[in-house]
Amino acid sequence: MKRLVLAAIAAIMMGGAAYADTIKVGVVGPFSGPFALQGKNFKAGIDAFMALNGDKVGDDTVEIIYRDVPQADPAQAKALAQELVVKEGVQYLGGFYFTPDAMAVTPILKQANVPLVVMNAATSAIVTKSPFVVRTSFTTWQTSTPIAKVAHDAGVNKVISVVSDYGPGIDAENAFKAGFEKEGGQVVEAIRMPLSTNDFSPIMQRIKDSGAEAVFAFLPSGPTTLGFVKAYNENGLKAAGIKFFAPGDLTQESDLPALGDAALGIQTTFHYAVSHDSPENKAFVEAAGKAIGNPAELSFPAVGAYDGMYVIYKMIEATGGKQDAQKAVDAVKGLAWTSPRGPVSIDPESRHITQNIYLREVAKADNGTYYNKEVQTFEKQGDPGLAAAK
């Protein structure tokens, strides 16, 4: 089976038209199931970019083909990526909400002559698995390192870390520990939970028993983060004065109405807030809000997808519509632009995105809605996790 797939890919490479009238982009993500809102944000970001920039690059028309992976499933993700390359003839792959899915696809990129633009998956190591991977999202090292300084500056000396037991969770645990110990703090216990965990009461008891002054937490955004933050409040940790620190996955905007006052004051560090005050973000939020239908559902995967399309358009422009993964990737090394999130660039060595990371605090607006209020900026942050990934 594997030989047949590789042979088909090679045939496409040899026989594909030099200049395509339609350039196909395959996007893989969770468009159904428990994480469907994240996939919906991918599509909203892509639709917003194309609404503002059109569907043509030069004479070529860009067509998006979506494939659904409801939950992390590397085998399914790889099979769908192969199908997109072989049967649909896509020249670019994008999307990928979960790290294991993105990792599973990297081995086929060279033979397929197709770049992969990661629009969410957040483990540092993904960019090291193939020279044809470019990231427009973030990594958990990048978003979790600054919060360690924030915690220490708040007078916290002892923290317990709680993370989901998979790539990004382990990255978050290690990033926070490295940053916090550098500041002179101590991680008294590190808990790793199965991704399927949905009863957090026993975890909350362990946090209480640990003697820690604060908890650092990372879980993939979606139902799990909502459940964890609710459990933090319902089990009396907030009332007991145990502080809560996390990367911004834990307070994504679409969860804030359900969390309500329970989320007020929670501090997170992240690369994007829907409330970010800039002309570029105002235009993006308006377009993406229309695309998603309910603007309250807009969240960070949308901006990763929006910027992913910016990068793909630049790749198409540089290759003149020809299928040439190496030339496409080389063209965006060092690329810099003003994103809805602020100034960003693609690091020419790692192909990872350099960007501002913001300290945010959940606040309540005059109209009664909740938002992540940016209160501090950590400028031009690279990925501290790349050294650990090598």
mmCIF file with all atom_site columns, N, CA and C in Angstrom, residues 135 206 229 263 314 319 347 368:
data_model
loop_
_atom_site.group_PDB
_atom_site.id
_atom_site.type_symbol
_atom_site.label_atom_id
_atom_site.label_alt_id
_atom_site.label_comp_id
_atom_site.label_asym_id
_atom_site.label_entity_id
_atom_site.label_seq_id
_atom_site.pdbx_PDB_ins_code
_atom_site.Cartn_x
_atom_site.Cartn_y
_atom_site.Cartn_z
_atom_site.occupancy
_atom_site.B_iso_or_equiv
_atom_site.pdbx_formal_charge
_atom_site.auth_seq_id
_atom_site.auth_comp_id
_atom_site.auth_asym_id
_atom_site.auth_atom_id
_atom_site.pdbx_PDB_model_num
ATOM 1  N N  . ARG A 1 135 ? 5.593   27.206 10.480 1.00 0.00 ? 135 ARG A N  1
ATOM 2  C CA . ARG A 1 135 ? 4.568   27.381 11.511 1.00 0.00 ? 135 ARG A CA 1
ATOM 3  C C  . ARG A 1 135 ? 4.088   28.830 11.562 1.00 0.00 ? 135 ARG A C  1
ATOM 4  N N  . ARG A 1 206 ? -5.306  17.110 44.940 1.00 0.00 ? 206 ARG A N  1
ATOM 5  C CA . ARG A 1 206 ? -3.837  17.007 44.961 1.00 0.00 ? 206 ARG A CA 1
ATOM 6  C C  . ARG A 1 206 ? -3.189  18.391 44.972 1.00 0.00 ? 206 ARG A C  1
ATOM 7  N N  . VAL A 1 229 ? -11.082 24.778 34.395 1.00 0.00 ? 229 VAL A N  1
ATOM 8  C CA . VAL A 1 229 ? -11.232 26.083 35.057 1.00 0.00 ? 229 VAL A CA 1
ATOM 9  C C  . VAL A 1 229 ? -12.458 26.086 35.965 1.00 0.00 ? 229 VAL A C  1
ATOM 10 N N  . ALA A 1 263 ? -13.935 33.233 35.903 1.00 0.00 ? 263 ALA A N  1
ATOM 11 C CA . ALA A 1 263 ? -12.654 33.424 35.202 1.00 0.00 ? 263 ALA A CA 1
ATOM 12 C C  . ALA A 1 263 ? -12.006 34.767 35.496 1.00 0.00 ? 263 ALA A C  1
ATOM 13 N N  . LYS A 1 314 ? 2.065   33.967 -0.366 1.00 0.00 ? 314 LYS A N  1
ATOM 14 C CA . LYS A 1 314 ? 3.433   34.392 -0.689 1.00 0.00 ? 314 LYS A CA 1
ATOM 15 C C  . LYS A 1 314 ? 4.212   33.261 -1.362 1.00 0.00 ? 314 LYS A C  1
ATOM 16 N N  . THR A 1 319 ? 6.539   31.025 -6.444 1.00 0.00 ? 319 THR A N  1
ATOM 17 C CA . THR A 1 319 ? 6.741   29.882 -7.350 1.00 0.00 ? 319 THR A CA 1
ATOM 18 C C  . THR A 1 319 ? 5.997   30.052 -8.670 1.00 0.00 ? 319 THR A C  1
ATOM 19 N N  . ASP A 1 347 ? 11.176  32.857 11.230 1.00 0.00 ? 347 ASP A N  1
ATOM 20 C CA . ASP A 1 347 ? 12.608  32.709 11.478 1.00 0.00 ? 347 ASP A CA 1
ATOM 21 C C  . ASP A 1 347 ? 13.242  31.911 10.331 1.00 0.00 ? 347 ASP A C  1
ATOM 22 N N  . GLY A 1 368 ? -20.983 43.928 29.881 1.00 0.00 ? 368 GLY A N  1
ATOM 23 C CA . GLY A 1 368 ? -21.210 42.658 30.566 1.00 0.00 ? 368 GLY A CA 1
ATOM 24 C C  . GLY A 1 368 ? -20.518 41.462 29.954 1.00 0.00 ? 368 GLY A C  1
#
